[in-house]
Coordinates of C-alpha atoms and ligand atoms in Angstrom, one line a residue:
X1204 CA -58.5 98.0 7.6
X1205 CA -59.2 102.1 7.8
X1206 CA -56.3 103.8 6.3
X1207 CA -56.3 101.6 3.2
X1208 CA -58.3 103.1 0.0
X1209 CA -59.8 99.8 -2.5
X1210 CA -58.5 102.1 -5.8
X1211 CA -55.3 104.0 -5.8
X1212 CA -55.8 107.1 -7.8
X1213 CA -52.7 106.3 -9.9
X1214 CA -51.4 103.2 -11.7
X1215 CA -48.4 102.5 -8.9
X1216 CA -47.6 99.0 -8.7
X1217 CA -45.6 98.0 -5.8
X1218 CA -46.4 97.5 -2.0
X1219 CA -46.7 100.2 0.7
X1220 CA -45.1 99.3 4.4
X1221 CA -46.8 100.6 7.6
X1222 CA -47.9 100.0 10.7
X1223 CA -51.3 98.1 12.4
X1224 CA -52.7 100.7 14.8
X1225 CA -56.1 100.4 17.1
X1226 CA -57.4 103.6 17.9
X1227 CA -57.7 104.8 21.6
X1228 CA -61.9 105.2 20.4
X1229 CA -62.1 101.9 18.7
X1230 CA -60.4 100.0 21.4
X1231 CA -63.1 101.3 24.2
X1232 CA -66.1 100.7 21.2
X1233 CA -65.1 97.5 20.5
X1234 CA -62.5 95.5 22.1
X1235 CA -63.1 97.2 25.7
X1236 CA -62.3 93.3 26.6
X1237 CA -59.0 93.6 25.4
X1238 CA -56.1 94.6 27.9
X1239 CA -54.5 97.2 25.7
X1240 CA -55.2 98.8 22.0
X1241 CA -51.6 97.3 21.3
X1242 CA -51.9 93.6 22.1
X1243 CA -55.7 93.9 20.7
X1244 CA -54.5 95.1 17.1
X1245 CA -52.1 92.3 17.5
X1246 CA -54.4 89.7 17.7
X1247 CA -57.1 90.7 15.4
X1248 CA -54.6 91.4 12.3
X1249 CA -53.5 87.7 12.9
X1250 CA -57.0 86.5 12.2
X1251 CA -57.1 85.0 8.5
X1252 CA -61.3 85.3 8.2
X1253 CA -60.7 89.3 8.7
X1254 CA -63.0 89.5 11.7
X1255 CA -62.9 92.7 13.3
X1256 CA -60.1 94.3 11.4
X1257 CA -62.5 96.9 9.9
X1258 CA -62.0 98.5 13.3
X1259 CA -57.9 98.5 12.5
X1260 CA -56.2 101.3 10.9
X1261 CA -52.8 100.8 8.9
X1262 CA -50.7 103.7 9.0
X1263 CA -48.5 104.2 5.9
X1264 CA -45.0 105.7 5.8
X1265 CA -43.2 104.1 3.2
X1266 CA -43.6 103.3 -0.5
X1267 CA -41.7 100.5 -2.2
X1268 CA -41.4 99.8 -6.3
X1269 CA -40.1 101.6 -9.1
X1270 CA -41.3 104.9 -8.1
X1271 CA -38.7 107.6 -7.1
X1272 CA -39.1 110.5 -4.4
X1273 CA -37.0 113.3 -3.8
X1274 CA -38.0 113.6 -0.4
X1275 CA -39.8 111.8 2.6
X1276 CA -42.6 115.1 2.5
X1277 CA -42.8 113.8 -1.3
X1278 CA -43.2 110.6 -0.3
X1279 CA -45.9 111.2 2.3
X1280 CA -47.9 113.4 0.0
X1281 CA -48.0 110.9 -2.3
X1282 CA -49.6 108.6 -0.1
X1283 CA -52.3 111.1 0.9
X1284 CA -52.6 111.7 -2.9
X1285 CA -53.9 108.2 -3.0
X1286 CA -56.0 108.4 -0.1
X1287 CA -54.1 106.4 2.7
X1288 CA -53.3 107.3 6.8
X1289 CA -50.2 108.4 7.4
X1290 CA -48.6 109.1 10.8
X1291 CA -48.5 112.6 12.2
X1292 CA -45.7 113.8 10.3
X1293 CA -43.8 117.5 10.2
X1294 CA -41.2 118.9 8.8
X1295 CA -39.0 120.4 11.0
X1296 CA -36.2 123.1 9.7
X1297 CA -33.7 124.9 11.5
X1298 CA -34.4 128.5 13.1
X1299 CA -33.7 131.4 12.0
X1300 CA -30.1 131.3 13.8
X1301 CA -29.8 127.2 14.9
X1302 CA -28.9 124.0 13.5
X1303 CA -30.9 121.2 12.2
X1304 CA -30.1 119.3 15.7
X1305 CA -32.1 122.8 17.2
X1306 CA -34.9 122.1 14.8
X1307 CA -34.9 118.2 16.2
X1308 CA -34.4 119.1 19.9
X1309 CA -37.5 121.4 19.5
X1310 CA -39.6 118.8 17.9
X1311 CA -38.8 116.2 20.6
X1312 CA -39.4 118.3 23.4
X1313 CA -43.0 118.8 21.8
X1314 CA -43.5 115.5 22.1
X1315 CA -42.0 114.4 25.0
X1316 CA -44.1 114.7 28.2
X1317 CA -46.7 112.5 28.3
X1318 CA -49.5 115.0 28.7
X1319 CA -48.7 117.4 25.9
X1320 CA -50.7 118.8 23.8
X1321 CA -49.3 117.2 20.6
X1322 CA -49.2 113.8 21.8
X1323 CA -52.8 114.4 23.4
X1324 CA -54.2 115.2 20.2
X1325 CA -53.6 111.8 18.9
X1326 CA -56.2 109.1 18.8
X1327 CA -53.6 106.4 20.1
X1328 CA -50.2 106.3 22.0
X1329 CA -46.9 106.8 20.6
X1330 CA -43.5 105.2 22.6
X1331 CA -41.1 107.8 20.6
X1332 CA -40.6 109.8 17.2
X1333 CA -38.1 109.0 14.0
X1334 CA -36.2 111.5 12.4
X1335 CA -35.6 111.0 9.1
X1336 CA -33.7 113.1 6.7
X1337 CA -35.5 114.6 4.5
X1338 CA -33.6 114.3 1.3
X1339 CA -33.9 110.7 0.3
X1340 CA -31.0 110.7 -2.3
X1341 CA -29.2 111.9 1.4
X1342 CA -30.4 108.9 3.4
X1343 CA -28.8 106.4 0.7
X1344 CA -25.7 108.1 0.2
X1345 CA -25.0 108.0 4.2
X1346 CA -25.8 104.1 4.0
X1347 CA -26.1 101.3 7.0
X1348 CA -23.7 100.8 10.0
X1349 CA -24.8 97.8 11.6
X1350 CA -27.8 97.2 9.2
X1351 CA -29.1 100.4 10.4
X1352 CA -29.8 103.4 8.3
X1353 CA -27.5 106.2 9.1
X1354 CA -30.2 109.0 7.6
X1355 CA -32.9 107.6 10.6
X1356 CA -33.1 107.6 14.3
X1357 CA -35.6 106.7 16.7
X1358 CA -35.8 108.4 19.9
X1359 CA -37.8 106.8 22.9
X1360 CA -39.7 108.5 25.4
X1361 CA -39.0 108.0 29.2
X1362 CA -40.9 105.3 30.8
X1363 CA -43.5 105.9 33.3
X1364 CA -43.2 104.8 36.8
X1365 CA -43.8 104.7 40.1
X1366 CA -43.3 103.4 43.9
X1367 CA -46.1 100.4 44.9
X1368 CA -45.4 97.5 47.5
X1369 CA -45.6 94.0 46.5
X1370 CA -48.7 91.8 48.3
X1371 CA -48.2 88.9 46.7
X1372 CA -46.6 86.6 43.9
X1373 CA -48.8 84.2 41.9
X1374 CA -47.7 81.6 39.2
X1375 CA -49.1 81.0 36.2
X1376 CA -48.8 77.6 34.2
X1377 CA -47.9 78.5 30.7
X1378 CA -48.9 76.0 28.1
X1379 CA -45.3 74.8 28.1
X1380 CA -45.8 73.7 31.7
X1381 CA -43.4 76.8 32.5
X1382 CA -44.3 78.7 35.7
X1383 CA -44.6 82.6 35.6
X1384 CA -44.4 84.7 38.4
X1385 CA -46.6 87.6 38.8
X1386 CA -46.4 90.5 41.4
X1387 CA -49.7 91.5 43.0
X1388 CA -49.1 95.4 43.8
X1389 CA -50.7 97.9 45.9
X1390 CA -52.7 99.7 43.2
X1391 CA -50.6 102.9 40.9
X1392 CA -51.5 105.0 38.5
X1393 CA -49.4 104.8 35.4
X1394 CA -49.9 106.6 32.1
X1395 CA -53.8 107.1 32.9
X1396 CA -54.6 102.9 33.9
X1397 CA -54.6 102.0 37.7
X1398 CA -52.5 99.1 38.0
X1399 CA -52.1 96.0 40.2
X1400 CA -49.9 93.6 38.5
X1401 CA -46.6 94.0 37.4
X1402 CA -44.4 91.6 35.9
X1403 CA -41.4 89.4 37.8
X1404 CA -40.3 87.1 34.2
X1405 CA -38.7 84.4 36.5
X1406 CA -37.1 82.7 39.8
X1407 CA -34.0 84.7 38.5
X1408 CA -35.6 87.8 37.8
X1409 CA -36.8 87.6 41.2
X1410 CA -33.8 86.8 42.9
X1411 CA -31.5 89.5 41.0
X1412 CA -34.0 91.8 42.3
X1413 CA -34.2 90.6 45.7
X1414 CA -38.1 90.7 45.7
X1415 CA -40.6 89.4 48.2
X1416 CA -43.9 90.0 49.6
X1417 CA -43.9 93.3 51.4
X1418 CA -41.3 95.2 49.3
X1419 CA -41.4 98.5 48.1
X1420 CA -40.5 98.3 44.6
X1421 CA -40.4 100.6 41.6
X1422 CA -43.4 99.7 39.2
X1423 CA -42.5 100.7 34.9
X1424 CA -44.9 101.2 32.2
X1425 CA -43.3 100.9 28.9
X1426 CA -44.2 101.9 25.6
X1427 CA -48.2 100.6 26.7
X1428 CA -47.0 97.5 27.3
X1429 CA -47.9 95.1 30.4
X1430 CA -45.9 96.9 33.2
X1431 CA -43.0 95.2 35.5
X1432 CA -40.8 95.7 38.6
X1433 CA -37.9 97.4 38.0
X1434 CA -36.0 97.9 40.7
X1435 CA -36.2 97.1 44.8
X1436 CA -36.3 100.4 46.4
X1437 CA -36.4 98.9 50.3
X1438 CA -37.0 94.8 51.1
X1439 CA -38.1 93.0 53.8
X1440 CA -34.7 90.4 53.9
X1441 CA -36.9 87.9 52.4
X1442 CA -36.8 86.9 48.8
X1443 CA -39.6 84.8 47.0
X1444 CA -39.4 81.2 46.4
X1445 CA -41.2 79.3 43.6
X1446 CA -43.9 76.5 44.6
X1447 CA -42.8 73.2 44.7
X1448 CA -46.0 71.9 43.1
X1449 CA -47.3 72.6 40.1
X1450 CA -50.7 75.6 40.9
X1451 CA -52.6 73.8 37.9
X1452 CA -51.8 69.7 38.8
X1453 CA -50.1 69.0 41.5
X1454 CA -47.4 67.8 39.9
X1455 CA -43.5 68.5 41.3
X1456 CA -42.1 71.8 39.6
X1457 CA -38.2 72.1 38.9
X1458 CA -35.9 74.3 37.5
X1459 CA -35.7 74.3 33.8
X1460 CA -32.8 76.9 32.8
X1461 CA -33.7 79.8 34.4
X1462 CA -37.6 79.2 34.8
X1463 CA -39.6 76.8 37.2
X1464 CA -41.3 74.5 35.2
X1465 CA -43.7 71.6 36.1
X1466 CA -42.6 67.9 35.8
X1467 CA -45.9 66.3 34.7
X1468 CA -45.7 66.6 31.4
X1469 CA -48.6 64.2 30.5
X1470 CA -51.1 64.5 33.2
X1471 CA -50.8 68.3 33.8
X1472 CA -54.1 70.5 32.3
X1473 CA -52.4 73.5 30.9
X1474 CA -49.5 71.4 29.2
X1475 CA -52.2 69.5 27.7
X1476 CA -54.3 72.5 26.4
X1477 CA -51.1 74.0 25.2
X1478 CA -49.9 71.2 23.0
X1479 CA -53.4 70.9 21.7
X1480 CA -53.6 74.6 21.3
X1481 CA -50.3 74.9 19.4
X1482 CA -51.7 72.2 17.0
X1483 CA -54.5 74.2 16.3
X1484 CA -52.8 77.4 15.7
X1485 CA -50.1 76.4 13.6
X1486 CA -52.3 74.4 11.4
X1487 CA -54.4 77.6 11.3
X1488 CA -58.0 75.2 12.3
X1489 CA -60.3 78.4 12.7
X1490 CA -63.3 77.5 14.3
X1491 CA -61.7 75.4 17.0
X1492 CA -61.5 78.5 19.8
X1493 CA -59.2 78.3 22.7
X1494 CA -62.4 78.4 25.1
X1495 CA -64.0 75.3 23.2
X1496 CA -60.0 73.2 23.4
X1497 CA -60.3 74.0 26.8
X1498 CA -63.6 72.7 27.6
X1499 CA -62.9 69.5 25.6
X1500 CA -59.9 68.7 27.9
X1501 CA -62.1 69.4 31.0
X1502 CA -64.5 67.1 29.4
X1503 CA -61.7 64.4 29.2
X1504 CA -62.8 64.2 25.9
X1505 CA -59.2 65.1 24.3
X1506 CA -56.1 64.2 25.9
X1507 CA -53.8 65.1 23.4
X1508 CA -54.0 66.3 19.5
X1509 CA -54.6 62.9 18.2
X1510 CA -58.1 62.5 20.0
X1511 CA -59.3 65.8 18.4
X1512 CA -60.0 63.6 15.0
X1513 CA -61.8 60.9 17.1
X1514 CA -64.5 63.4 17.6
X1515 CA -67.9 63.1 16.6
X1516 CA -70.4 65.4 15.5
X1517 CA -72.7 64.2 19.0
X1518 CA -69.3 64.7 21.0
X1519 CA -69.1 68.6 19.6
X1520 CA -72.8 68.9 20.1
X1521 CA -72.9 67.8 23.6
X1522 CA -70.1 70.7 24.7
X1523 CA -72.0 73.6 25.9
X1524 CA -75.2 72.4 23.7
X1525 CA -73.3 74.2 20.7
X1526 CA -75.8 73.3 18.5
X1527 CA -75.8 70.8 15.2
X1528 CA -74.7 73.8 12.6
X1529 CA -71.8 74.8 15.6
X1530 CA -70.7 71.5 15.5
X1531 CA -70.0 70.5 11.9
X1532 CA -68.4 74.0 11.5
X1533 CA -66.0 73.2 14.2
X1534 CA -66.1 68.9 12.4
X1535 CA -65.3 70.5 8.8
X1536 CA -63.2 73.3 9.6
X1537 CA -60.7 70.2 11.7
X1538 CA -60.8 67.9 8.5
X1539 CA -60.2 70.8 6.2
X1540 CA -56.8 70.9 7.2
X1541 CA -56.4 67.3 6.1
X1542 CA -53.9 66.1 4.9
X1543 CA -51.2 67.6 6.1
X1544 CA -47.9 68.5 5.3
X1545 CA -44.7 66.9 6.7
X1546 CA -43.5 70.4 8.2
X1547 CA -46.4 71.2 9.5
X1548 CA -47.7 67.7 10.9
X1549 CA -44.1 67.3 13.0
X1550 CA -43.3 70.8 13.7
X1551 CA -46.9 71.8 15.3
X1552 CA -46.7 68.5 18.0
X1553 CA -45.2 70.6 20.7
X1554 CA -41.7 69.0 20.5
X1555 CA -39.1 71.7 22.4
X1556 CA -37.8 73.5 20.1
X1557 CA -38.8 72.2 16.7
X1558 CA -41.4 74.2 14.7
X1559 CA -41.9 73.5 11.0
X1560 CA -39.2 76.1 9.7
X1561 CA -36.6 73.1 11.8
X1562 CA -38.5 70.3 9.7
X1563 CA -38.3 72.1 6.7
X1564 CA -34.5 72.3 7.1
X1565 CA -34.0 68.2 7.4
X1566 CA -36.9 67.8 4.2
X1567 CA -34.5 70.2 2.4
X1568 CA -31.5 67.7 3.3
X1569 CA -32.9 65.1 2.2
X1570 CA -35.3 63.7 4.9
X1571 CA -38.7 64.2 3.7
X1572 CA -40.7 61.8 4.4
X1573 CA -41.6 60.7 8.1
X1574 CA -39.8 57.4 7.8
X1575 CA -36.8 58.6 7.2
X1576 CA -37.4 61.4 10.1
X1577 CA -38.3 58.6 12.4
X1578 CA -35.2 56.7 11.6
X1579 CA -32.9 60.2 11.9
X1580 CA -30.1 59.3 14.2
X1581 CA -28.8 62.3 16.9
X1582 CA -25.7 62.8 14.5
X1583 CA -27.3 62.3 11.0
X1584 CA -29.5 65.5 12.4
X1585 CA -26.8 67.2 14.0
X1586 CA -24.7 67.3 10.7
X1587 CA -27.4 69.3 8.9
X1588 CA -26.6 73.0 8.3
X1589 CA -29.1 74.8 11.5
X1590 CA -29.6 72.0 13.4
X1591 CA -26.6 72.1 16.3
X1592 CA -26.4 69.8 18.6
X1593 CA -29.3 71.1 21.7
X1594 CA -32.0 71.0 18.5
X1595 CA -31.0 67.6 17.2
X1596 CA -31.3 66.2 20.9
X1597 CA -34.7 67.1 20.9
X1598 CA -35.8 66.5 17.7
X1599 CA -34.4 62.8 18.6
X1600 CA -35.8 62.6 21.6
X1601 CA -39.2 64.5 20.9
X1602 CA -40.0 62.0 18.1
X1603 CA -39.7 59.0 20.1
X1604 CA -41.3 60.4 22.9
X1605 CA -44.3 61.4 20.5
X1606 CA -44.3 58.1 18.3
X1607 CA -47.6 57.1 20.2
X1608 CA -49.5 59.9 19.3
X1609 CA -47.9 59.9 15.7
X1610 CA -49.3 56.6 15.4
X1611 CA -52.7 57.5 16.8
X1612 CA -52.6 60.8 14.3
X1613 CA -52.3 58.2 11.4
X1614 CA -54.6 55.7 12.8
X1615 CA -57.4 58.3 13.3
X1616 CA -57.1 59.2 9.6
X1617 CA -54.9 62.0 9.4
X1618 CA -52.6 62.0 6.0
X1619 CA -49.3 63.3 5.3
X1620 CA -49.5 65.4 2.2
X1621 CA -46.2 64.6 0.2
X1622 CA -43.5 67.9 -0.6
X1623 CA -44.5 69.2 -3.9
X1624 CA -41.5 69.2 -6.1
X1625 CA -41.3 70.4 -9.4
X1626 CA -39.2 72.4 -11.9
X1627 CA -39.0 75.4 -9.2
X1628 CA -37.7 73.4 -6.4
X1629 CA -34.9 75.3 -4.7
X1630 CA -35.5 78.4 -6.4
X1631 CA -36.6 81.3 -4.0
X1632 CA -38.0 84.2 -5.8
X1633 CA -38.9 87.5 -5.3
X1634 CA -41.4 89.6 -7.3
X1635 CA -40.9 93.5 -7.9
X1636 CA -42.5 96.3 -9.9
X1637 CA -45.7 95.9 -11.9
X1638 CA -46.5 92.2 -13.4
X1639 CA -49.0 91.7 -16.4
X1640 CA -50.7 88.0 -13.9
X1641 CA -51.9 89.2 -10.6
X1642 CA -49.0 89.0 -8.0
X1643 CA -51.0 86.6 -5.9
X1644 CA -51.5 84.2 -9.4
X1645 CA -47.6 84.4 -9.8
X1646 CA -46.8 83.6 -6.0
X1647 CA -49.2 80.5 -6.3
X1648 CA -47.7 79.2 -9.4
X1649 CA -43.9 79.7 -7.8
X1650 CA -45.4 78.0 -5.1
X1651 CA -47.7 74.9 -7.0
X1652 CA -44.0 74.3 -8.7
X1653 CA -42.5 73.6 -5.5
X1654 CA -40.5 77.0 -5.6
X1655 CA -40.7 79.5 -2.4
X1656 CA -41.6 83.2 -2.3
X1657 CA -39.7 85.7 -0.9
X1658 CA -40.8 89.1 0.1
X1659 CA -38.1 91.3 -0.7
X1660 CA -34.6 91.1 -2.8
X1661 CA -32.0 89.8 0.3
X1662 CA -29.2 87.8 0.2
X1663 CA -31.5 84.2 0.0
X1664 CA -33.0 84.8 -3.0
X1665 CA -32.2 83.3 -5.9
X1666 CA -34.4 84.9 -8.9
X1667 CA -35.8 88.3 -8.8
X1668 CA -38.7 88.5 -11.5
X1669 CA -38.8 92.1 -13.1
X1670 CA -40.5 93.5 -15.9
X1671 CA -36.9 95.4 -17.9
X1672 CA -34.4 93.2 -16.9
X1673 CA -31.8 95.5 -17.8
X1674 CA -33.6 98.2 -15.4
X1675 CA -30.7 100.4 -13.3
X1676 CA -33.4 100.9 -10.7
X1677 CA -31.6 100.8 -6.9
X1678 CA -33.1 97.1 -6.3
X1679 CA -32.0 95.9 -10.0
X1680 CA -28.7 96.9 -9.1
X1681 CA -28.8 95.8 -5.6
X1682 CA -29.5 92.1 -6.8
X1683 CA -27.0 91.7 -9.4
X1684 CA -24.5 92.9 -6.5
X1685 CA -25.8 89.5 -4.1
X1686 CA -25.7 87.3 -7.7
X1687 CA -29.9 87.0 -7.8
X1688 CA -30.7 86.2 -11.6
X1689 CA -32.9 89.0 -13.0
X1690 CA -35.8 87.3 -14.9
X1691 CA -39.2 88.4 -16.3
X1692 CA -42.4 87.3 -16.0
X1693 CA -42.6 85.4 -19.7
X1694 CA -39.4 83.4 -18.1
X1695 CA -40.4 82.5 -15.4
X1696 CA -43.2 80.8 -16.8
X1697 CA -41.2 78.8 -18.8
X1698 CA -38.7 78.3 -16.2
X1699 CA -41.4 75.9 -14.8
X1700 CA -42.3 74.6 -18.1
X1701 CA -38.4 73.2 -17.8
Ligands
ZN659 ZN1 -48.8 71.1 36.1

């Protein structure tokens, strides 16, 4: 990603925290496809294989690791120093006869209107501006209320907005089966893009509002995101219903909590493509696109995850000719991620609720293998520490309702890697400072001894590796305050050694 220079022109050690940006030019160059710069930037930086993401830009505006600055302009200049973005960023000071709050006001007001010059001149859009205090050693001594910084503040801009009448309401069919309403408005133009959807959430959204076809309503833009209804300005009496069959299926829609959601479960395309989807994603299987799932359901050649490794290489080959090489990308890239781990093999199966994090919690307690998960009464899961009582009902139920694909997974060769666990097992480390093995060697060796990285010092770690132990840096002290053992990098070697 732009913003990011390959050799720092000092020998810092430590990590530098920012912010994923699409430019207003890049977006239009190359992702004109893409709704918004936002939700484009988004998606790209998610992408492991990288594609695209030279067109990204990271923004840096803070440093972390044993390097101390006086004050945020400090700070900034030393990441220009080392030839990184920043965002726009001034110092503001009081005039000649204000206050700092003057100085602030100013500075907002410069910024505020959406056509201003300032904000104009910038190559993407902004929703608001921090103020930070300038003295750092400031900002610390103030501290947190609420987790929050008392030396910081983020100010939004207004939202845009403006009157349109509703035409009509279409519902989507998420891959959950849920039903989302969407308003079809007279066409607005709202922070320079003509629009003619807004979005309604839900059945209750809807009927709080009082919203039908023919209403005038008040249409927002916020912060460049998709815009919605905000408020009924004059109605027609009538208030939209939700359709009783499912757009997609067929199928008889109900009400699910506070969203209408269809009933056929099994039969219904888009739940389908959604579980098989999900399964995809969270085992991270690259070269199986949504637009190629989709066509395979179509093609009634996969009903449900399990028929995905029942493929052949003539089944791939024969969807949209792809070609032989297309195909045994798609083949390998499907049995790469083979076997699988527990976590990962339970929590991507679409069951409500449970994702792997929620497996990971019952492995930790002692159910780790998928044996003893099948066997899990409601109450054995309900008495684990995160569960409650709505998760373990559908972990329960989920299973069973699943065991037929389970056993299809297992009968179509897919494996259950076992839980690594070794002399690290429980420990949950975090890594600061400079290190004389490369970070990512250390993270993989926590990892191969069944230990767990963490990404910064916080109340659940348990070891914080560190080249002084004795240091009186801020995040030394901070972790002998929560109890984290200080360790270096010679010990934690040998931790694992045992
Ligand atoms: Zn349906």
């Amino acid at each position: 990603m732009g913003g990011v220079p390959s050799v720092l022109k000092s020998d810092f050690t430590g990590s530098f925290r920012g912010e994923i940006i699409l430019t207003k030019t890049n977006h239009k160059k190359y992702f004109a496809d893409k709704a918004n710069p936002r939700n484009a930037a988004s998606g790209v930086s998610k992408r492991l294989d990288g594609v695209g993401v030279e067109h990204l830009d990271i923004l840096l505006y803070q440093v972390i690791g044993d390097i101390d600055f006086k004050t945020e302009e400090d700070q900034f200049n030393f990441l220009k120093l080392q030839g990184c973005k920043s965002p726009n960023w001034s110092v503001v000071r009081p005039p000649s006869n204000g206050t700092p709050a003057d100085a602030v006001v100013a500075a907002w007001e410069g910024y505020q209107a959406f056509d201003s010059k300032l904000r104009n001149a910038l190559d993407y859009d902004i929703d608001g501006l921090v103020i930070r205090l300038n003295d750092i050693a400031k900002q610390i001594e103030l501290g947190e209320k609420d987790l929050r910084p008392k030396g910081a503040i983020a100010f939004k801009f207004d939202n845009a907005s403006a009157e349109s009448t509703i035409r009509d309401i279409i519902w989507q069919v998420g891959n959950s089966g849920r039903l989302t309403p969407v308003a079809v408005v007279d066409p607005v133009m709202l922070v320079g893009a003509e629009v003619k959807r807004a979005n309604v959430y839900n059945l209750a959204y809807i009927n709080e509002l009082g919203i039908g076809i023919g209403a005038k309503v008040l249409v927002v833009r916020a912060n460049d995101v998709i815009p919605r209804i905000e408020e009924l300005i004059k109605g027609t009496g009538i208030i939209a219903t939700g359709p009783k069959y499912c757009p997609e299926c067929n199928g008889p829609t109900v009400m699910d909590g506070e969203n209408l959601t269809c009933t056929n479960t099994d039969g219904c395309p888009a739940q389908i493509k959604g579980r098989i989807k999900n399964w995809v994603a969270e085992l991270n299987i690259l070269e199986l696109g949504v637009t190629l799932i989709d066509k395979l359901v179509e093609a009634k050649l996969v009903n449900d995850v399990s028929d995905l490794y029942k493929l052949t290489l003539k089944d791939l080959e024969g969807i949209d000719r792809m070609g032989e090489k297309s195909a045994k990308s798609v083949y390998e890239s499907l049995w790469k991620m083979n076997p699988i781990t527990l976590d990962l093999f339970v929590g991507a199966l679409s069951i409500t609720m449970i994702g792997s994090s929620t497996i990971r919690l019952l492995m930790e307690a002692g159910y780790d293998n998928l044996d003893k998960l099948m066997d899990m009464t409601r109450s054995e899961a309900e008495a684990i520490k995160g569960i409650g009582s709505t998760k373990a009902d559908f972990l329960v139920s989920g299973l069973e309702k699943y065991t037929p694909v389970i056993q299809r997974l297992l009968a179509n060769g897919v494996k259950i890697k076992a839980k690594v666990i070794g002399s690290l097992t429980g420990a949950k480390i975090a890594i600061t400072g400079s290190t004389t093995n490369k970070r990512a060697f250390l993270e993989q060796f926590i990892t191969d001894n069944g230990g767990e990285n963490k990404s910064s010092v916080g109340k659940s770690c348990t070891h914080l590796v560190i080249a002084d132990v004795n240091s009186t840096s801020s995040k030394a002290v901070a972790a002998r305050k929560l109890g984290i053992k200080l360790i270096d990098e010679e010990s934690l070697l040998n931790l694992a050694k045992g």
